[in-house]
PDB file of N, CA and C in Angstrom:
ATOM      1  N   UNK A   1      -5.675  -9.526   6.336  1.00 68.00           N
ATOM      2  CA  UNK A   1      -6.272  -9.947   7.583  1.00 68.00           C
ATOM      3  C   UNK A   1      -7.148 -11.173   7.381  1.00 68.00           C
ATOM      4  N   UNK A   2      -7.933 -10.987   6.557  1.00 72.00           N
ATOM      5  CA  UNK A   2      -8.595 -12.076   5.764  1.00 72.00           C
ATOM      6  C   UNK A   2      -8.257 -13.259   6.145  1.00 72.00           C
ATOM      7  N   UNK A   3      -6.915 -13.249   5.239  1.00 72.00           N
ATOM      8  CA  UNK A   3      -5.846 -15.101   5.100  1.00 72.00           C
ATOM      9  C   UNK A   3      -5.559 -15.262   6.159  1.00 72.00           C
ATOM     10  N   UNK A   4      -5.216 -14.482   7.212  1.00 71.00           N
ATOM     11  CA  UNK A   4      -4.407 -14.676   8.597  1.00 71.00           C
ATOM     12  C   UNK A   4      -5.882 -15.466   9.193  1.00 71.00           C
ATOM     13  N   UNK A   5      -6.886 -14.937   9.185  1.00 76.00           N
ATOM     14  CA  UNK A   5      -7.764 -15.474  10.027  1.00 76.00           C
ATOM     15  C   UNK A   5      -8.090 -16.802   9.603  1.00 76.00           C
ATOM     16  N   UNK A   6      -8.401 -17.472   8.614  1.00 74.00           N
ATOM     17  CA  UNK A   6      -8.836 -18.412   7.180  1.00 74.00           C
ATOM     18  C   UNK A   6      -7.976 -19.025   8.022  1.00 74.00           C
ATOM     19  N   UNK A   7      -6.053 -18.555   7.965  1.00 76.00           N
ATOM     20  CA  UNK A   7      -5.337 -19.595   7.808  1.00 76.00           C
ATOM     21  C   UNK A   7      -5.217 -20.263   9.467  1.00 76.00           C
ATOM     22  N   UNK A   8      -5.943 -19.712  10.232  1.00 80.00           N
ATOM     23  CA  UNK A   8      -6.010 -19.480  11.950  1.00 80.00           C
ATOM     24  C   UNK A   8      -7.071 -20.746  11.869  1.00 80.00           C
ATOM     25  N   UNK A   9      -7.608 -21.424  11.300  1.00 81.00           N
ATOM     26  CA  UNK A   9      -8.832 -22.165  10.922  1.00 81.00           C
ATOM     27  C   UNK A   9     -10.025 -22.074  11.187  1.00 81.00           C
ATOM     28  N   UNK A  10     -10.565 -20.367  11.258  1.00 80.00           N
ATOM     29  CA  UNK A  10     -11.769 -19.716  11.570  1.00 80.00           C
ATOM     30  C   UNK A  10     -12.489 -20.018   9.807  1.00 80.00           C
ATOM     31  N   UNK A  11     -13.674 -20.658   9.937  1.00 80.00           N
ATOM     32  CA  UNK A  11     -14.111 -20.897   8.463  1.00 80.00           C
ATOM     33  C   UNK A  11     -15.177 -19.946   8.411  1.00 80.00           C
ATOM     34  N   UNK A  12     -15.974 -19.304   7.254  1.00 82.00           N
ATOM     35  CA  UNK A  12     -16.987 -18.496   6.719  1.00 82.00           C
ATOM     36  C   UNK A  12     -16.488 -17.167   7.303  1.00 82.00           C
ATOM     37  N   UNK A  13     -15.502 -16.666   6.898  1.00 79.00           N
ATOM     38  CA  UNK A  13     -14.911 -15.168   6.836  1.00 79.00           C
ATOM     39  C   UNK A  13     -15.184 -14.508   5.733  1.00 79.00           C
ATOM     40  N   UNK A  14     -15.914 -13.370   6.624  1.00 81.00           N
ATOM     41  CA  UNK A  14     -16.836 -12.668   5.157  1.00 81.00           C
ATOM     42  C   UNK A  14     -15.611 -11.077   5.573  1.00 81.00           C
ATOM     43  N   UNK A  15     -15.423 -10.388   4.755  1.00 80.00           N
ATOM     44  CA  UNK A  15     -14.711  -9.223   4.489  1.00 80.00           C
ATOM     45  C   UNK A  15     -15.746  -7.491   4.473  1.00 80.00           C
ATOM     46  N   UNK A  16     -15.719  -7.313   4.947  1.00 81.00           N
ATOM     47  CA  UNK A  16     -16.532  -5.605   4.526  1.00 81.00           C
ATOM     48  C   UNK A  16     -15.676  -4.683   4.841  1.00 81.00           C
ATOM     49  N   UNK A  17     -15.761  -3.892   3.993  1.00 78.00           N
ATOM     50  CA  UNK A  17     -14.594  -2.357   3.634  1.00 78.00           C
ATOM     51  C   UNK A  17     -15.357  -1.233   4.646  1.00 78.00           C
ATOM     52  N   UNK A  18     -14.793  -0.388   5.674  1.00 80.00           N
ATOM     53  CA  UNK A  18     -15.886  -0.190   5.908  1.00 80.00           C
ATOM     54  C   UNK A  18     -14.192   1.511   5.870  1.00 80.00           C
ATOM     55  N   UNK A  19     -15.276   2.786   5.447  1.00 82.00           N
ATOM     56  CA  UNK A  19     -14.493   3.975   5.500  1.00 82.00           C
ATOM     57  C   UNK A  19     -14.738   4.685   6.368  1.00 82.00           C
ATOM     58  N   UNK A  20     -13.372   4.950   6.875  1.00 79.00           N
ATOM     59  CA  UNK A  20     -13.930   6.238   8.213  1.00 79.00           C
ATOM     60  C   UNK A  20     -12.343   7.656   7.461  1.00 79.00           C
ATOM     61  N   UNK A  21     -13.144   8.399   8.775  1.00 83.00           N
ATOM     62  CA  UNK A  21     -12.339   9.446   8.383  1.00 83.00           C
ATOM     63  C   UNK A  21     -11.695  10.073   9.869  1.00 83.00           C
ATOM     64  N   UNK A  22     -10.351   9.999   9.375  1.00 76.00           N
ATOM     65  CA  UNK A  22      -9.362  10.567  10.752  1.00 76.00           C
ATOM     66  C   UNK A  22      -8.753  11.817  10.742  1.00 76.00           C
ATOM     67  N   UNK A  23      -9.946  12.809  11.445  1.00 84.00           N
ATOM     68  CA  UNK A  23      -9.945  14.179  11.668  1.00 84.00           C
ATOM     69  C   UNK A  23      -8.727  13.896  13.085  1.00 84.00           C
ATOM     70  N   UNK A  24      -7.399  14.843  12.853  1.00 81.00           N
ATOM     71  CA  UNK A  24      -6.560  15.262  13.834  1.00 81.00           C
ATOM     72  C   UNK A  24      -6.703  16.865  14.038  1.00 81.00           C
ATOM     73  N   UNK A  25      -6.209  17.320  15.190  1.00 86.00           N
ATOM     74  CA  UNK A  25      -6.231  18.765  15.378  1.00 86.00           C
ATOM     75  C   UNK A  25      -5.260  19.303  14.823  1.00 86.00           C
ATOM     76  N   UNK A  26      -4.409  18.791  13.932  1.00 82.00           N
ATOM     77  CA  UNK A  26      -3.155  19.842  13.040  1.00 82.00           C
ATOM     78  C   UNK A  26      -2.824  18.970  12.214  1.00 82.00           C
ATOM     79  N   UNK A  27      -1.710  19.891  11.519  1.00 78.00           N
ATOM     80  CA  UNK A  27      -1.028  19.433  10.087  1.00 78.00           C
ATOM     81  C   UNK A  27      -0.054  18.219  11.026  1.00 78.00           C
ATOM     82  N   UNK A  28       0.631  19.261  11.751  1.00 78.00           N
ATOM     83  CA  UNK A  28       1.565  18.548  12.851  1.00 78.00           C
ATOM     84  C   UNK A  28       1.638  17.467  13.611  1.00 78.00           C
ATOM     85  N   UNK A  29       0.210  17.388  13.959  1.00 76.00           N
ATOM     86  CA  UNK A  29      -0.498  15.533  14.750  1.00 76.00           C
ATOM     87  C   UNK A  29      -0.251  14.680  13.409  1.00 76.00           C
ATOM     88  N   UNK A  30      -0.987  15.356  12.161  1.00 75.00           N
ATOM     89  CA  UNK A  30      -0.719  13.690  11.021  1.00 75.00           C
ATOM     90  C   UNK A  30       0.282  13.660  10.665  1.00 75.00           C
ATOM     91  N   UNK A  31       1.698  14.441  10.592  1.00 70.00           N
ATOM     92  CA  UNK A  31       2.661  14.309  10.473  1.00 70.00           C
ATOM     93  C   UNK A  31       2.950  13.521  11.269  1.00 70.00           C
ATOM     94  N   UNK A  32       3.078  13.631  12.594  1.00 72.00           N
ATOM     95  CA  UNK A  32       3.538  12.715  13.653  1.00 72.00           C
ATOM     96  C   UNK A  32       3.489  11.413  13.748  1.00 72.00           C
ATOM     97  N   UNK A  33       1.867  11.524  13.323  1.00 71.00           N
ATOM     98  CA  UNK A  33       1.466  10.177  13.027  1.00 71.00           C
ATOM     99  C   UNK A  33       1.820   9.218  11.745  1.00 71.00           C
ATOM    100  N   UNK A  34       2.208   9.935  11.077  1.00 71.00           N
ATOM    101  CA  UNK A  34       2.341   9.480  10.115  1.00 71.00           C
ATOM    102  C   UNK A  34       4.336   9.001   9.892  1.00 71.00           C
ATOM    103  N   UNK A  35       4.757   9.823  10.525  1.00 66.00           N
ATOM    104  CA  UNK A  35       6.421   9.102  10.923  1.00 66.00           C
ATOM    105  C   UNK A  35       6.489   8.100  11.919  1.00 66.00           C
ATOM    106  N   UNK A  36       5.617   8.334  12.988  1.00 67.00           N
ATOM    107  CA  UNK A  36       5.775   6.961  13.664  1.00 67.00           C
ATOM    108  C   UNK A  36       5.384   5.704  13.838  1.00 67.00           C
ATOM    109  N   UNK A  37       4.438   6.102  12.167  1.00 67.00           N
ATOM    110  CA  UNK A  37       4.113   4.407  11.127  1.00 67.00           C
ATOM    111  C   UNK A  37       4.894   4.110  10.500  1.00 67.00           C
ATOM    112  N   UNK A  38       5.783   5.110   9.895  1.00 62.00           N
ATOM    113  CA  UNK A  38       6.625   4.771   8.645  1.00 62.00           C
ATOM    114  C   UNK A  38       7.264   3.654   8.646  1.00 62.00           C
ATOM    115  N   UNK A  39       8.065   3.457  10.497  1.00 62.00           N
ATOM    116  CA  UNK A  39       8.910   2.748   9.807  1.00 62.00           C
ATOM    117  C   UNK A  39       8.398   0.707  10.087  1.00 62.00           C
ATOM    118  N   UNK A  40       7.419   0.988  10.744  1.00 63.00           N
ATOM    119  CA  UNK A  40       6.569  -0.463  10.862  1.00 63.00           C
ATOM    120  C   UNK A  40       6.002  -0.371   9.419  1.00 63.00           C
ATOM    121  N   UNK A  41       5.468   0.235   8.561  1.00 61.00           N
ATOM    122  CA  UNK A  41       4.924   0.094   6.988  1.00 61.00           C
ATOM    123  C   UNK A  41       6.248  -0.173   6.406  1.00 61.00           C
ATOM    124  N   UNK A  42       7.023   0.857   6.497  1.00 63.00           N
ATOM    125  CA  UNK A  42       8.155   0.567   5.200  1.00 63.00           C
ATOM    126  C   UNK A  42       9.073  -1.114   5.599  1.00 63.00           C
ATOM    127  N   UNK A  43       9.213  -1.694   7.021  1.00 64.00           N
ATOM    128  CA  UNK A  43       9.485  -2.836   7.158  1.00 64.00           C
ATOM    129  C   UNK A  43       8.453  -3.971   6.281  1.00 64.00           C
ATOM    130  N   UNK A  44       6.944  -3.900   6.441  1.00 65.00           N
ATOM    131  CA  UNK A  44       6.224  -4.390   6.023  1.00 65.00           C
ATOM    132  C   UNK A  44       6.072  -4.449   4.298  1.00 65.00           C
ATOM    133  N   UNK A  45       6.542  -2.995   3.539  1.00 63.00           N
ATOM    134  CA  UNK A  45       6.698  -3.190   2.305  1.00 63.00           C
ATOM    135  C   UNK A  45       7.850  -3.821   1.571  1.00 63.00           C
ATOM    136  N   UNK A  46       9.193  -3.956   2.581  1.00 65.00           N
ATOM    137  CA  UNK A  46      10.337  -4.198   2.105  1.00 65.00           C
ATOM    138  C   UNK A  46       9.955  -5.464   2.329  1.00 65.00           C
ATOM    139  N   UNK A  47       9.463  -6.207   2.990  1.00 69.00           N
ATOM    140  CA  UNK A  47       9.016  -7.746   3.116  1.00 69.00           C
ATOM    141  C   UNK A  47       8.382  -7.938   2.451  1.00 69.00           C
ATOM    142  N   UNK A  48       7.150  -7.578   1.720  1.00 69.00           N
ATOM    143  CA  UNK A  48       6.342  -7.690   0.682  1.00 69.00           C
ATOM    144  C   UNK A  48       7.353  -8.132  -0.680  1.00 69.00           C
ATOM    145  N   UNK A  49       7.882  -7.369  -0.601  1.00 73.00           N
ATOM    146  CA  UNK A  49       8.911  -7.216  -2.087  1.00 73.00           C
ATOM    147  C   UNK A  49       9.712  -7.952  -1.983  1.00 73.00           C
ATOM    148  N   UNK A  50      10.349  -8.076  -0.702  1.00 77.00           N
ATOM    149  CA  UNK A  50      11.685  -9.277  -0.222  1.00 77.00           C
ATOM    150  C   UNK A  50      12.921  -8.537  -1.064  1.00 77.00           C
ATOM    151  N   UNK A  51      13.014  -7.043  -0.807  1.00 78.00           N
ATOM    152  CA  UNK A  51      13.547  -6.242  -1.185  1.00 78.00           C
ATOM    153  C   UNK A  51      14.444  -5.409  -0.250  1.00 78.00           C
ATOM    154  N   UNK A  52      15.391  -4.810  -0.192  1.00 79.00           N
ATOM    155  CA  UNK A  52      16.270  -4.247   1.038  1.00 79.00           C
ATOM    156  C   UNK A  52      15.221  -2.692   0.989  1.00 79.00           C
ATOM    157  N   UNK A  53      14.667  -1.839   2.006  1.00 77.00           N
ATOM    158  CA  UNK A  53      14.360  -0.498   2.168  1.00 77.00           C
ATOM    159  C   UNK A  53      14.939   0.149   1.162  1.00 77.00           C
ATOM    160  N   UNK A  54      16.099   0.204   0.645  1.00 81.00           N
ATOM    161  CA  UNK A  54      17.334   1.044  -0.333  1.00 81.00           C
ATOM    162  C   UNK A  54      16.260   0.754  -2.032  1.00 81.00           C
ATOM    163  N   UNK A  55      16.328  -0.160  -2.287  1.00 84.00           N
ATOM    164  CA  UNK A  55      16.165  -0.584  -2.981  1.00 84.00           C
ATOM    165  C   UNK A  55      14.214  -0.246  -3.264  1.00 84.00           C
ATOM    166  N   UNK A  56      13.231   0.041  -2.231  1.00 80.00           N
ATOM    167  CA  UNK A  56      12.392   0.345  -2.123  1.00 80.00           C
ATOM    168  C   UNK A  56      12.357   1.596  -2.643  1.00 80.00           C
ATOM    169  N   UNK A  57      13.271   2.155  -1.828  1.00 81.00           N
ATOM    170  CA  UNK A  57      13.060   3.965  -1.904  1.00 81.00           C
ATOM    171  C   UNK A  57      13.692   3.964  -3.545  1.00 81.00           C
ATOM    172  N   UNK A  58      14.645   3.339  -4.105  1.00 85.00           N
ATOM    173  CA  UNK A  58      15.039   3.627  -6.262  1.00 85.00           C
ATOM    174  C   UNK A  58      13.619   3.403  -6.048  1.00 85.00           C
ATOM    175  N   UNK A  59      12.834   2.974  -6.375  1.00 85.00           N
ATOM    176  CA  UNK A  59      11.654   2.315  -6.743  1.00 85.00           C
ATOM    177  C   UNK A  59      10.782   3.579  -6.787  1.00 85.00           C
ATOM    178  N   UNK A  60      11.031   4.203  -5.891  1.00 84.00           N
ATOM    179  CA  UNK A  60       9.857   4.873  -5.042  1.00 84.00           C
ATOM    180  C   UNK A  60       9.931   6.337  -6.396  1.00 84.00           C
ATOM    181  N   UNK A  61      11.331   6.543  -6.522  1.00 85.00           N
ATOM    182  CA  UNK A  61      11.737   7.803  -7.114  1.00 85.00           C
ATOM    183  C   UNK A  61      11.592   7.327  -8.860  1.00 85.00           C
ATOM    184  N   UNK A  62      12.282   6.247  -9.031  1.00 88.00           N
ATOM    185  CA  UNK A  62      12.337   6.136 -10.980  1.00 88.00           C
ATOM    186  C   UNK A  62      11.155   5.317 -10.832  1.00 88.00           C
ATOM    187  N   UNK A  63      10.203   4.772 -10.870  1.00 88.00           N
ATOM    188  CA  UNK A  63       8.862   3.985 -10.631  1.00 88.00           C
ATOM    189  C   UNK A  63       7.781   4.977 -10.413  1.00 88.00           C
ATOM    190  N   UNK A  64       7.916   5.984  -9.555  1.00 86.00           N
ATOM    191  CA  UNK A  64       7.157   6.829  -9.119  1.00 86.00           C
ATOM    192  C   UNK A  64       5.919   5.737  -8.204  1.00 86.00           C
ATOM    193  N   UNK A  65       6.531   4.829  -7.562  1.00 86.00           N
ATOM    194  CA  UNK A  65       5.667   4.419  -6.250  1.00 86.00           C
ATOM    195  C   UNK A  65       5.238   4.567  -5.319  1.00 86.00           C
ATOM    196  N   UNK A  66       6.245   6.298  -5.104  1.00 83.00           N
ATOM    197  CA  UNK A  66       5.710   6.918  -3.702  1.00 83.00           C
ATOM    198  C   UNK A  66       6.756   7.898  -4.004  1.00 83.00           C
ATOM    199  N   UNK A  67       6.961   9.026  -2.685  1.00 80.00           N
ATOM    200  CA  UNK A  67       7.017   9.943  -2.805  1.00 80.00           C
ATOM    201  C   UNK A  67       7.877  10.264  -1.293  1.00 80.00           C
ATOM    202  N   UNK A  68       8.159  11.838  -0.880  1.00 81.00           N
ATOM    203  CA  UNK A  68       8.302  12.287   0.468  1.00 81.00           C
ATOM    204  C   UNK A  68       7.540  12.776   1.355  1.00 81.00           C
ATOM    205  N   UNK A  69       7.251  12.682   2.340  1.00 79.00           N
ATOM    206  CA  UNK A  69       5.945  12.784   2.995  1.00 79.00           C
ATOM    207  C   UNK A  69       6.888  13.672   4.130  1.00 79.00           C
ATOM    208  N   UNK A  70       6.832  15.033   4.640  1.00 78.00           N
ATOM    209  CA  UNK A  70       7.568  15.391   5.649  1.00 78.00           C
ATOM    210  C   UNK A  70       9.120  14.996   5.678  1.00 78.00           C
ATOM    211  N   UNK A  71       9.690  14.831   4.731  1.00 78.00           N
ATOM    212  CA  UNK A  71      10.566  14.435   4.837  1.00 78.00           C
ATOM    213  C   UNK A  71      10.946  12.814   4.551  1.00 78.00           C
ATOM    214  N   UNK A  72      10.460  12.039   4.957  1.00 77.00           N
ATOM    215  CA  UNK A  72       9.952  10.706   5.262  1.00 77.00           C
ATOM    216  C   UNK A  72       9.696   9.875   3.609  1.00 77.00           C
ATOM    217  N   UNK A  73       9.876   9.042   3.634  1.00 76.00           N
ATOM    218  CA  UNK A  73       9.556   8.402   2.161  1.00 76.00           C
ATOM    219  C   UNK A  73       7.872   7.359   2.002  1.00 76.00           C
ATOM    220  N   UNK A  74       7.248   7.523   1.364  1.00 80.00           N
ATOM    221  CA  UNK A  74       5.761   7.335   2.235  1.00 80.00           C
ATOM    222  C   UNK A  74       5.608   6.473   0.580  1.00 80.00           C
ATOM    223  N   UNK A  75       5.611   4.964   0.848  1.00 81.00           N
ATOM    224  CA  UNK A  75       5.000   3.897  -0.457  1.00 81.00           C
ATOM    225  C   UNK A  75       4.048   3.912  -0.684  1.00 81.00           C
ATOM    226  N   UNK A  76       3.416   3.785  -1.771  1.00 82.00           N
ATOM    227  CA  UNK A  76       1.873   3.622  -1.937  1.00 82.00           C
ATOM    228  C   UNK A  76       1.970   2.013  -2.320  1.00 82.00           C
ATOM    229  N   UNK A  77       1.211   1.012  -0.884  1.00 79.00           N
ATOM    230  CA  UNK A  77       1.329  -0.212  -1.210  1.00 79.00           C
ATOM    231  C   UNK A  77       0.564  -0.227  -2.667  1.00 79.00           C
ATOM    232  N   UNK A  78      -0.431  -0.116  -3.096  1.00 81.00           N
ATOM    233  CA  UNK A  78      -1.576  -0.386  -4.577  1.00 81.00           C
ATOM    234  C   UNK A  78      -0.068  -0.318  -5.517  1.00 81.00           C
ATOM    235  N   UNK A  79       0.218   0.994  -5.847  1.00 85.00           N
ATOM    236  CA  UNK A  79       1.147   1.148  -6.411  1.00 85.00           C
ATOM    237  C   UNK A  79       2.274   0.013  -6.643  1.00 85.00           C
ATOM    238  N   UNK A  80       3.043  -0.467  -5.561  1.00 83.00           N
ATOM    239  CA  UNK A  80       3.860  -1.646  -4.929  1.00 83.00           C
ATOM    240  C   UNK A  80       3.141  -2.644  -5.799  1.00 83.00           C
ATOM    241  N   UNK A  81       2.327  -2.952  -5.229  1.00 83.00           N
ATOM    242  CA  UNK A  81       1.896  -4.622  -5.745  1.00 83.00           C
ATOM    243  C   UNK A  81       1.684  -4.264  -6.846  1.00 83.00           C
ATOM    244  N   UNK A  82       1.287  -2.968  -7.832  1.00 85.00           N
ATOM    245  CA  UNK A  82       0.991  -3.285  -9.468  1.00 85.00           C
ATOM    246  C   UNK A  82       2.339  -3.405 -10.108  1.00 85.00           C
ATOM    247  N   UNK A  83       3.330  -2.843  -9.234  1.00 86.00           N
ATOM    248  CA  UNK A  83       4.489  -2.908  -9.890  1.00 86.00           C
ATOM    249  C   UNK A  83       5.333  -4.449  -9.871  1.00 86.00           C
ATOM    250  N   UNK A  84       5.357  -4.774  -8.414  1.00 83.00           N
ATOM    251  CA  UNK A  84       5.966  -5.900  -8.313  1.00 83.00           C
ATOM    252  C   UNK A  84       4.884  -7.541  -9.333  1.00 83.00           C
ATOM    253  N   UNK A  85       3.309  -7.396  -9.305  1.00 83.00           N
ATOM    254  CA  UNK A  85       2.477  -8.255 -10.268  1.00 83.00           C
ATOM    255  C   UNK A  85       2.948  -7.690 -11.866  1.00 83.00           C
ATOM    256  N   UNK A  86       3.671  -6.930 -11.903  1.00 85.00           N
ATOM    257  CA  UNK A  86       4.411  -7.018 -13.364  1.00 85.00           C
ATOM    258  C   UNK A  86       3.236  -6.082 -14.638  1.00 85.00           C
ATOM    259  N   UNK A  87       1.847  -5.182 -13.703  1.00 85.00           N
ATOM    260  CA  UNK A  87       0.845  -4.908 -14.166  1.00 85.00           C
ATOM    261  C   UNK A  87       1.122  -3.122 -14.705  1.00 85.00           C
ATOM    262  N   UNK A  88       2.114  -2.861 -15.910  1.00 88.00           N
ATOM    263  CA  UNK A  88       2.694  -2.093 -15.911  1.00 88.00           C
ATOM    264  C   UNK A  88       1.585  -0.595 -16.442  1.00 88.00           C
ATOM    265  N   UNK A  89       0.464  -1.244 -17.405  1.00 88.00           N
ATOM    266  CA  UNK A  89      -0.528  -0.701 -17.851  1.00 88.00           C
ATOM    267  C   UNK A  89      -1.603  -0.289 -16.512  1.00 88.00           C
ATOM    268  N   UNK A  90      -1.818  -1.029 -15.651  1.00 87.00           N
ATOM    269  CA  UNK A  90      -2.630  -0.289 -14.585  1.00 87.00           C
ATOM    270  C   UNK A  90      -1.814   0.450 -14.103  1.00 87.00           C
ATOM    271  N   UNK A  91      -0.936   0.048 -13.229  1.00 87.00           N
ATOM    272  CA  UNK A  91       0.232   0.762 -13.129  1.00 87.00           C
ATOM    273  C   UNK A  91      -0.209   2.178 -12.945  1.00 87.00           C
ATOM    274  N   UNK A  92       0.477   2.316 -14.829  1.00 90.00           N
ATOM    275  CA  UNK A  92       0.214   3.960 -15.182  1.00 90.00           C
ATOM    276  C   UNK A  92      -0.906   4.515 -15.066  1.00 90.00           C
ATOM    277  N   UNK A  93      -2.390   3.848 -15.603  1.00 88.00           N
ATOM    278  CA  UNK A  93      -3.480   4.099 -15.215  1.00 88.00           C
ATOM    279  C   UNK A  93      -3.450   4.852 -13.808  1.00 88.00           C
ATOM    280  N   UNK A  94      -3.173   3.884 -12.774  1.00 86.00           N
ATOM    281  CA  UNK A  94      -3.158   4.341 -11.389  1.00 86.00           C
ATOM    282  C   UNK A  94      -2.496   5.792 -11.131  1.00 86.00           C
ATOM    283  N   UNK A  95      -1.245   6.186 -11.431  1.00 87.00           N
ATOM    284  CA  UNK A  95      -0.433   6.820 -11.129  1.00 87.00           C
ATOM    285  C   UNK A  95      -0.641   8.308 -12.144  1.00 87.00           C
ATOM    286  N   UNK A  96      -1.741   8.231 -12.989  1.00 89.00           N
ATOM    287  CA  UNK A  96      -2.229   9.461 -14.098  1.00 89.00           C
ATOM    288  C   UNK A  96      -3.632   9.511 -13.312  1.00 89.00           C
ATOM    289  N   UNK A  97      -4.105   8.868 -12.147  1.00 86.00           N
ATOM    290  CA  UNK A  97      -5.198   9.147 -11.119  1.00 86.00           C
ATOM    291  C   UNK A  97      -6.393   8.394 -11.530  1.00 86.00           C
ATOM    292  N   UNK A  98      -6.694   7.491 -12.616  1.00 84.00           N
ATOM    293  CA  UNK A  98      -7.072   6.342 -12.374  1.00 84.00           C
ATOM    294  C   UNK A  98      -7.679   5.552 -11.629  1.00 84.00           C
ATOM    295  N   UNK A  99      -8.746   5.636 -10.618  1.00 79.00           N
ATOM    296  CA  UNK A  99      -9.223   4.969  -9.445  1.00 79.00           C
ATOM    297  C   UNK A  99     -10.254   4.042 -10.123  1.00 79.00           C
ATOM    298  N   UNK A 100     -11.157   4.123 -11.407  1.00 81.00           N
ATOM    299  CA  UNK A 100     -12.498   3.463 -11.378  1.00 81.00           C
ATOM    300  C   UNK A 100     -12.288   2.313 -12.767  1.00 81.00           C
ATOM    301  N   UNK A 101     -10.786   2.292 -13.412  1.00 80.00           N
ATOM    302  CA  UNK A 101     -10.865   1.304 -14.115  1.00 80.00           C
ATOM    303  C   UNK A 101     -11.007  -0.378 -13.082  1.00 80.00           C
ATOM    304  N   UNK A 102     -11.202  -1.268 -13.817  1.00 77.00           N
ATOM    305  CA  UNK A 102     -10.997  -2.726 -13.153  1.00 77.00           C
ATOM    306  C   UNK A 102     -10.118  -2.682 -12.275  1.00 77.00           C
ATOM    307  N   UNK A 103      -8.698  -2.654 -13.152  1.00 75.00           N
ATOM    308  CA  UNK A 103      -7.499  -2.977 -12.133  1.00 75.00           C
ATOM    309  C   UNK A 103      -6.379  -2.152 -11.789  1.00 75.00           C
ATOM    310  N   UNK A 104      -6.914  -0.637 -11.687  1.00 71.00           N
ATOM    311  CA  UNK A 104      -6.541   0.472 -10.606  1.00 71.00           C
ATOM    312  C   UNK A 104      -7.313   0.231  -9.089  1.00 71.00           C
ATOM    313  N   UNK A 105      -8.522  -1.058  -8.742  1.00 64.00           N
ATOM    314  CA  UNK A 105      -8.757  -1.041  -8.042  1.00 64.00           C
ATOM    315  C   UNK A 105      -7.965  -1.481  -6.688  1.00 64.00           C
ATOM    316  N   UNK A 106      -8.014  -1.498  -5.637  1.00 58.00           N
ATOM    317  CA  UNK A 106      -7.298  -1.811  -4.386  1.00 58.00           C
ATOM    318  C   UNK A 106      -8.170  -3.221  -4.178  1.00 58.00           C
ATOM    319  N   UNK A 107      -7.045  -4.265  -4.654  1.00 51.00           N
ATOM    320  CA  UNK A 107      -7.641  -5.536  -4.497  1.00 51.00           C
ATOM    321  C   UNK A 107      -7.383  -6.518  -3.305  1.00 51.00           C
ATOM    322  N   UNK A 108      -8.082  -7.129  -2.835  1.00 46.00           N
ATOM    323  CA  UNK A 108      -7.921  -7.794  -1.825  1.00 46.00           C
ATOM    324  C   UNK A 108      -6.302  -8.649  -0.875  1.00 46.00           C
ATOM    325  N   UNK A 109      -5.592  -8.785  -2.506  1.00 47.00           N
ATOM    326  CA  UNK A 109      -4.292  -9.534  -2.296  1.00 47.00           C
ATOM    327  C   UNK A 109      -3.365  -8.390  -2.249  1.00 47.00           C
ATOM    328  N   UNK A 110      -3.830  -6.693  -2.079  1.00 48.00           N
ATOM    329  CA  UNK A 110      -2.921  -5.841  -1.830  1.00 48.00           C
ATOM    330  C   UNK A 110      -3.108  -5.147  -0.364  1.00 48.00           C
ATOM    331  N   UNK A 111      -4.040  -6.035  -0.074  1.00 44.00           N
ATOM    332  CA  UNK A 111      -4.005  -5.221   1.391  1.00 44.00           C
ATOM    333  C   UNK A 111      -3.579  -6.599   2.539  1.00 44.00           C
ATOM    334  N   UNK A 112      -2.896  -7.626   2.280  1.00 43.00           N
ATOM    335  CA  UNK A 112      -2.109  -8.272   2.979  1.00 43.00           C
ATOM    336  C   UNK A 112      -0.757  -8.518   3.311  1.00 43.00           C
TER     337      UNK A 112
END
């Protein structure tokens, strides 16, 4: 969001992370919700990669980049970009649960 704005020619764009938490009334609402993102994210990751969806989901299974979510195939972008930046050692870090080294972190150029 950052670059989009920068590149919009808005100058002194400052960034803050800010966490919330999305209480639904069932298992069944975040399911829902969560399939009728899938397939606007998984377009968005297959563009990231400049990769066909097919080719996402090998990834997802021998890579261990993601997983099934309800059925559904659910990427972990962090995951994505350590794989596709060639960062095979965080990587694993990340994926053995890893959150507080350097570069298991969720860096700025992975959330665009």
């Amino acid at each position: 969001m950052e670059r989009l704005i920068k590149d919009s020619g808005l100058e002194d764009v400052k960034t803050e992370v800010v966490r919330a938490t999305l209480v639904l009334p069932s298992a069944s609402d975040a399911l829902t919700l969560m399939q009728e993102a899938a397939g606007a994210y998984r377009a968005v990751v297959a563009g990231r990669a400049r990769r066909s969806p097919g080719t996402i989901r090998n990834w997802c299974e021998s890579e261990g980049l993601g997983g099934r979510i309800g059925g559904k195939w659910s990427v972990s972008k962090v995951a994505l970009e350590m794989f596709l930046d060639g960062e095979a050692g965080a990587l694993a870090r990340y994926l053995d649960g890893d959150r507080e080294s350097k570069d298991t972190h969720l860096r700025p150029s992975m959330m665009t």
